[in-house]
Amino acid sequence: MDKPFGLLAELTYGCPLSCVYCSNPLNLADYSDELSTADWERVLGEAHELGVWQLHLSGGEPLLRRDLVTIVRRANELGMYSNLVTSALGLSRRRAEQLKAAGLDHVQISIQSDEPTVSDRIAGTRSFARKIEAARLVKELDWPFTLNVVLHRYNIDRVAEILGLAEDLQADRVELANTQYYGWAWLNRDALLPGKDQLDRAESVVRAARARLSDRMEIVYILPDYYGKYPKPCMGGWGRRQLTVTPTGDVLPCPAAHTLPLPRANVRTESLARIWTESAIFQRFRGTDWMPEPCRSCPRREIDFGGCRCQAFHLTGDAARTDPVCHLSPDHDLVAEVVRAANEAGGPRERQLVPRPHR
């Protein structure tokens, strides 16, 4: 068992956007009793003692937390590398300068598309202009800057234009991440999953951009799991490298594990070290002993670790099943059918989309 090096601190699930691909929980009302400033400072201290050095401050929208500067300052005192994962709504010049002075190391801003109308429609609110203004402010304050774009059927055909926008904004890194189907994205999966022809065109564009911009910008392109031959090693393996703390203090091996019927562990009642080493939720799928066939005898079992437990649960109702995206899984037909439907003539219709409500 390795020590964790990364902590995703989900400070709040409040968000001014209503993105249809949001992976936050569906039951947002259950997360209103958020950890206090003192709670988060203690959690960061315990994480530091556990070996964590990389801190991602996320949500929802972390800028909604009035104590964000205090939390960043505490992370800096502990020597953690801190990354703000934000929609950028609320990143005023004054707030940005405070965060810079507190020691924030990196900013990641999400956009929904390169074209204002499309971006605002996907986000559910007028936000594109403010995001661009914030991105320019980030560069002015000399932060390392990542531009994140979640890809799906309704924006993947604009990858070339999105990369052009990233170049114009002088992003150091671009994440083109196809939608992961949890939370609201799971409800909208059949409408969001792109077709194979769309993916082929996007990959061609990305390859050309990587060659052209290799000395200026890192481009990360993540394929949809549903089109893979083998599953990805979710979080580098269950309970091996990273952990997530939710707004109310639940500690999870991955951000989507709140969907699984497993015992909960919370920083309000247990130390982070005890949760990491002894809790049932972290032990359940750690290592390879839990694996059924065909994973148990597969030579890839310590490469992909059976794939995503949350994906297996969503698709089969059993978190211990082989991830159905794997072509060796006995449940692979469940994925193949969804992919087939996504590639039918005409494809899904946008009217099926269910937006995430504001909170």
Coordinates of C-alpha atoms in Angstrom, one line a residue:
M1 CA 0.0 0.0 0.0
D2 CA 1.4 3.3 -1.1
K3 CA 1.0 6.6 0.8
P4 CA -1.4 9.0 -0.8
F5 CA 0.2 12.0 -2.6
G6 CA -3.0 13.8 -3.7
L7 CA -6.0 15.2 -1.9
L8 CA -9.1 16.4 -3.7
A9 CA -10.7 18.8 -1.2
E10 CA -14.3 19.3 -2.4
L11 CA -15.0 22.5 -0.3
T12 CA -18.6 22.9 -1.4
Y13 CA -21.1 21.5 -3.9
G14 CA -22.6 25.0 -4.3
C15 CA -22.1 26.2 -7.8
P16 CA -23.3 29.1 -10.0
L17 CA -23.4 26.8 -13.1
S18 CA -25.8 24.0 -14.0
C19 CA -23.7 21.9 -16.3
V20 CA -25.4 18.8 -17.7
Y21 CA -22.2 16.7 -17.3
C22 CA -21.6 17.6 -13.7
S23 CA -20.4 14.6 -11.6
N24 CA -21.4 16.0 -8.3
P25 CA -24.0 14.0 -6.3
L26 CA -27.6 14.1 -7.3
N27 CA -28.7 14.6 -3.6
L28 CA -27.1 18.1 -3.2
A29 CA -29.3 19.0 -0.2
D30 CA -27.5 16.3 1.8
Y31 CA -24.2 18.3 1.6
S32 CA -25.3 21.6 3.2
D33 CA -23.6 21.0 6.6
E34 CA -20.1 21.8 5.3
L35 CA -16.9 21.5 7.2
S36 CA -15.7 24.6 9.0
T37 CA -12.5 26.5 8.4
A38 CA -11.0 24.8 11.5
D39 CA -12.1 21.4 10.2
W40 CA -10.3 21.9 6.8
E41 CA -7.2 23.3 8.5
R42 CA -7.0 20.1 10.6
V43 CA -7.7 17.9 7.6
L44 CA -4.8 19.5 5.7
G45 CA -2.5 19.0 8.7
E46 CA -3.5 15.3 8.9
A47 CA -3.1 14.9 5.1
H48 CA 0.4 16.4 5.3
E49 CA 1.4 14.0 8.0
L50 CA 0.1 11.2 5.9
G51 CA 2.3 12.2 3.0
V52 CA 0.0 14.3 0.8
W53 CA 1.8 17.1 -1.0
Q54 CA -0.6 17.9 -3.9
L55 CA -3.8 19.6 -3.0
H56 CA -6.7 20.2 -5.4
L57 CA -9.3 22.7 -4.2
S58 CA -12.6 21.9 -6.0
G59 CA -16.3 21.7 -5.6
G60 CA -18.9 22.7 -6.9
E61 CA -17.3 26.1 -7.0
P62 CA -14.6 26.6 -4.3
L63 CA -14.6 30.4 -4.7
L64 CA -18.0 30.3 -2.9
R65 CA -16.1 29.5 0.3
R66 CA -15.3 32.8 2.0
D67 CA -12.4 31.1 3.9
L68 CA -10.7 29.9 0.7
V69 CA -7.7 32.3 1.2
T70 CA -7.3 30.9 4.7
I71 CA -7.3 27.3 3.5
V72 CA -4.8 28.1 0.8
R73 CA -2.5 29.9 3.3
R74 CA -2.6 26.8 5.5
A75 CA -1.7 24.5 2.6
N76 CA 1.2 26.8 1.8
E77 CA 2.5 26.8 5.4
L78 CA 2.5 23.0 5.2
G79 CA 4.5 23.0 1.9
M80 CA 1.6 21.6 -0.2
Y81 CA 1.3 22.4 -3.9
S82 CA -2.1 23.8 -4.3
N83 CA -4.3 23.9 -7.4
L84 CA -7.6 25.8 -7.6
V85 CA -10.1 24.0 -9.8
T86 CA -12.7 26.6 -10.7
S87 CA -15.3 27.9 -13.1
A88 CA -13.6 31.3 -12.4
L89 CA -17.0 32.9 -11.6
G90 CA -16.1 35.0 -8.5
L91 CA -12.4 35.3 -9.3
S92 CA -12.2 39.1 -9.0
R93 CA -8.9 40.9 -9.1
R94 CA -9.0 41.5 -5.4
R95 CA -9.7 37.8 -4.7
A96 CA -7.0 36.7 -7.1
E97 CA -4.4 38.9 -5.5
Q98 CA -5.3 37.6 -2.1
L99 CA -5.0 34.0 -3.3
K100 CA -1.6 34.8 -4.9
A101 CA -0.3 36.3 -1.7
A102 CA -1.6 33.3 0.3
G103 CA 0.6 31.0 -1.8
L104 CA -1.8 29.4 -4.4
D105 CA 0.4 27.6 -6.9
H106 CA -1.8 26.8 -9.9
V107 CA -5.2 27.7 -11.4
Q108 CA -7.4 25.5 -13.6
I109 CA -10.3 27.1 -15.2
S110 CA -13.1 25.3 -17.0
I111 CA -14.9 26.4 -20.1
Q112 CA -17.7 24.7 -21.9
S113 CA -16.8 25.7 -25.5
D114 CA -14.9 28.3 -27.4
E115 CA -18.1 30.0 -28.7
P116 CA -19.9 32.2 -26.1
T117 CA -23.4 31.2 -26.9
V118 CA -22.6 27.5 -26.9
S119 CA -20.5 27.8 -23.8
D120 CA -23.2 29.7 -21.9
R121 CA -25.9 27.2 -23.0
I122 CA -24.0 24.2 -21.7
A123 CA -23.1 26.0 -18.5
G124 CA -26.7 27.1 -17.9
T125 CA -25.8 30.7 -17.3
R126 CA -24.0 33.6 -18.9
S127 CA -20.4 32.9 -17.9
F128 CA -18.1 32.8 -20.9
A129 CA -17.0 36.4 -20.9
R130 CA -16.2 36.3 -17.2
K131 CA -14.2 33.1 -17.7
I132 CA -12.1 34.7 -20.4
E133 CA -11.5 37.8 -18.3
A134 CA -10.5 35.6 -15.4
A135 CA -8.1 33.5 -17.6
R136 CA -6.3 36.7 -18.7
L137 CA -6.1 37.8 -15.1
V138 CA -4.5 34.4 -14.2
K139 CA -1.8 34.9 -16.8
E140 CA -1.3 38.5 -15.8
L141 CA -0.6 37.3 -12.2
D142 CA 1.9 34.8 -13.6
W143 CA 0.2 31.6 -12.4
P144 CA 0.7 28.3 -14.2
F145 CA -2.6 28.0 -16.0
T146 CA -4.6 24.9 -17.1
L147 CA -7.7 25.2 -19.3
N148 CA -10.1 22.4 -18.8
V149 CA -12.9 21.4 -21.2
V150 CA -15.2 18.5 -20.6
L151 CA -16.0 17.0 -24.0
H152 CA -19.3 15.5 -25.2
R153 CA -21.5 15.2 -28.2
Y154 CA -22.4 19.0 -28.2
N155 CA -18.9 20.5 -28.2
I156 CA -16.4 17.8 -29.4
D157 CA -16.7 19.0 -33.0
R158 CA -15.2 22.3 -31.9
V159 CA -11.9 20.9 -30.6
A160 CA -9.9 22.8 -33.1
E161 CA -11.5 26.1 -32.1
I162 CA -11.2 25.2 -28.4
L163 CA -7.5 24.7 -28.9
G164 CA -7.2 28.0 -30.7
L165 CA -8.8 29.7 -27.8
A166 CA -6.4 28.0 -25.4
E167 CA -3.5 29.2 -27.5
D168 CA -4.9 32.7 -27.5
L169 CA -5.2 32.6 -23.7
Q170 CA -1.6 31.3 -23.4
A171 CA -2.6 28.3 -21.4
D172 CA 0.3 26.2 -20.2
R173 CA -1.8 23.0 -20.2
V174 CA -5.1 22.0 -21.8
E175 CA -7.2 19.1 -20.5
L176 CA -9.7 17.8 -23.1
A177 CA -11.5 15.3 -21.0
N178 CA -14.4 13.3 -22.4
T179 CA -17.3 13.1 -19.9
Q180 CA -17.2 10.6 -17.1
Y181 CA -20.7 9.3 -16.5
Y182 CA -21.5 9.9 -12.9
G183 CA -23.9 12.2 -11.1
W184 CA -25.8 14.4 -13.6
A185 CA -23.7 13.1 -16.5
W186 CA -25.0 9.6 -15.8
L187 CA -28.6 10.9 -16.1
N188 CA -27.6 12.5 -19.4
R189 CA -25.3 9.8 -20.7
D190 CA -27.3 8.7 -23.7
A191 CA -27.4 12.3 -25.0
L192 CA -23.8 13.2 -24.2
L193 CA -21.9 10.2 -25.5
P194 CA -20.2 11.2 -28.8
G195 CA -20.2 9.1 -31.9
K196 CA -17.1 7.3 -33.2
D197 CA -16.8 9.6 -36.2
Q198 CA -16.7 12.6 -33.8
L199 CA -14.0 11.0 -31.7
D200 CA -11.9 10.2 -34.8
R201 CA -12.0 13.7 -36.0
A202 CA -11.2 15.1 -32.6
E203 CA -8.2 12.8 -32.2
S204 CA -6.8 13.9 -35.6
V205 CA -7.1 17.5 -34.6
V206 CA -5.4 16.8 -31.2
R207 CA -2.5 15.0 -32.9
A208 CA -1.8 17.9 -35.2
A209 CA -2.1 20.5 -32.4
R210 CA 0.3 18.5 -30.2
A211 CA 2.9 18.5 -33.0
R212 CA 2.5 22.2 -33.6
L213 CA 2.4 23.4 -30.0
S214 CA 4.7 20.9 -28.3
D215 CA 7.1 23.6 -27.1
R216 CA 4.3 25.9 -25.8
M217 CA 1.4 23.9 -24.4
E218 CA 0.8 20.5 -23.0
I219 CA -2.4 18.9 -24.4
V220 CA -4.0 16.1 -22.5
Y221 CA -6.7 14.2 -24.4
I222 CA -8.8 11.6 -22.5
L223 CA -10.9 9.2 -24.5
P224 CA -14.4 8.1 -23.2
D225 CA -14.1 4.9 -21.2
Y226 CA -16.9 3.4 -23.3
Y227 CA -14.7 3.4 -26.4
G228 CA -11.7 1.7 -24.8
K229 CA -10.6 -1.9 -25.2
Y230 CA -9.4 -2.0 -21.6
P231 CA -10.5 0.1 -18.6
K232 CA -8.4 2.9 -17.1
P233 CA -6.7 2.4 -13.7
C234 CA -9.2 4.5 -11.8
M235 CA -7.3 6.9 -9.5
G236 CA -4.2 4.8 -10.0
G237 CA -5.9 2.0 -8.1
W238 CA -8.5 2.0 -5.3
G239 CA -7.0 3.6 -2.2
R240 CA -3.4 3.6 -3.5
R241 CA -2.5 7.2 -4.4
Q242 CA -5.2 9.7 -3.8
L243 CA -8.2 10.5 -1.6
T244 CA -11.2 12.8 -1.7
V245 CA -12.8 14.7 1.1
T246 CA -16.4 15.8 0.5
P247 CA -17.9 19.1 1.8
T248 CA -19.4 17.3 4.8
G249 CA -16.2 15.4 5.6
D250 CA -16.8 12.0 4.1
V251 CA -13.5 10.5 2.9
L252 CA -13.6 8.6 -0.4
P253 CA -11.1 6.7 -2.6
C254 CA -12.4 8.5 -5.6
P255 CA -14.8 11.5 -6.2
A256 CA -17.7 9.2 -7.4
A257 CA -17.5 6.6 -4.6
H258 CA -20.4 8.4 -2.8
T259 CA -22.6 6.4 -5.1
L260 CA -21.5 3.0 -3.8
P261 CA -23.3 1.1 -1.0
L262 CA -20.3 1.1 1.3
P263 CA -19.8 2.1 4.9
R264 CA -18.9 5.8 5.3
A265 CA -15.8 7.2 7.0
N266 CA -15.8 10.9 8.1
V267 CA -13.1 13.3 9.3
R268 CA -15.5 14.6 12.0
T269 CA -15.3 11.3 13.9
E270 CA -12.0 9.7 12.7
S271 CA -8.5 10.8 11.8
L272 CA -7.5 10.8 8.1
A273 CA -4.7 8.3 8.8
R274 CA -7.1 5.8 10.4
I275 CA -9.5 6.2 7.5
W276 CA -6.8 5.7 5.0
T277 CA -5.3 2.6 6.6
E278 CA -8.2 0.8 8.3
S279 CA -11.6 2.0 7.1
A280 CA -13.9 -0.5 5.3
I281 CA -14.4 1.8 2.4
F282 CA -10.7 2.0 1.6
Q283 CA -10.0 -1.6 2.3
R284 CA -12.9 -3.0 0.2
F285 CA -11.3 -2.8 -3.3
R286 CA -7.7 -2.1 -2.4
G287 CA -5.2 -4.4 -4.1
T288 CA -6.3 -7.5 -6.1
D289 CA -7.6 -10.1 -3.6
W290 CA -11.2 -8.9 -4.1
M291 CA -11.2 -9.5 -7.8
P292 CA -13.5 -11.9 -9.6
E293 CA -12.6 -13.6 -12.9
P294 CA -11.6 -12.7 -15.5
C295 CA -9.7 -10.0 -13.5
R296 CA -8.2 -12.4 -11.0
S297 CA -6.1 -14.3 -13.6
C298 CA -5.6 -11.4 -16.0
P299 CA -2.0 -10.2 -16.6
R300 CA -3.4 -6.6 -16.5
R301 CA -4.8 -6.9 -13.0
E302 CA -2.0 -4.7 -11.5
I303 CA -2.2 -2.3 -14.4
D304 CA -5.9 -1.3 -14.5
F305 CA -6.9 -2.8 -11.1
G306 CA -10.2 -4.1 -12.6
G307 CA -11.1 -0.6 -13.8
C308 CA -13.7 1.7 -12.2
R309 CA -15.7 0.4 -9.3
C310 CA -18.3 3.1 -9.6
Q311 CA -18.7 2.5 -13.3
A312 CA -19.2 -1.2 -12.6
F313 CA -21.8 -0.4 -10.0
H314 CA -23.7 2.0 -12.3
L315 CA -23.8 -0.4 -15.2
T316 CA -24.4 -3.8 -13.4
G317 CA -25.5 -2.9 -9.8
D318 CA -22.5 -4.7 -8.4
A319 CA -19.4 -2.7 -7.6
A320 CA -17.3 -5.9 -7.5
R321 CA -17.9 -6.8 -11.1
T322 CA -15.3 -6.4 -13.8
D323 CA -15.6 -2.9 -15.3
P324 CA -17.9 -3.5 -18.3
V325 CA -15.9 -1.2 -20.5
C326 CA -13.3 -4.0 -20.7
H327 CA -13.8 -6.2 -23.7
L328 CA -13.1 -9.3 -21.5
S329 CA -15.9 -8.4 -19.1
P330 CA -19.0 -10.8 -19.1
D331 CA -21.0 -7.6 -19.0
H332 CA -19.4 -5.8 -21.9
D333 CA -22.6 -6.0 -24.0
L334 CA -24.0 -3.3 -21.6
V335 CA -21.4 -0.8 -22.9
A336 CA -21.5 -2.1 -26.5
E337 CA -25.2 -1.4 -26.7
V338 CA -24.8 2.2 -25.4
V339 CA -22.1 2.8 -28.0
R340 CA -24.2 1.3 -30.7
A341 CA -27.1 3.7 -29.9
A342 CA -24.7 6.7 -29.9
N343 CA -23.7 5.8 -33.4
E344 CA -27.1 5.3 -34.9
A345 CA -28.2 7.7 -37.6
G346 CA -29.3 11.0 -36.1
G347 CA -28.0 10.1 -32.6
P348 CA -29.6 11.3 -29.3
R349 CA -31.5 14.5 -29.1
E350 CA -30.5 17.4 -26.9
R351 CA -34.0 17.8 -25.5
Q352 CA -33.2 14.8 -23.2
L353 CA -30.6 16.7 -21.2
V354 CA -31.3 17.2 -17.5
P355 CA -29.4 20.2 -16.0
R356 CA -27.8 20.2 -12.6
P357 CA -29.8 22.6 -10.4
H358 CA -28.0 25.7 -8.8
R359 CA -27.3 25.5 -5.1

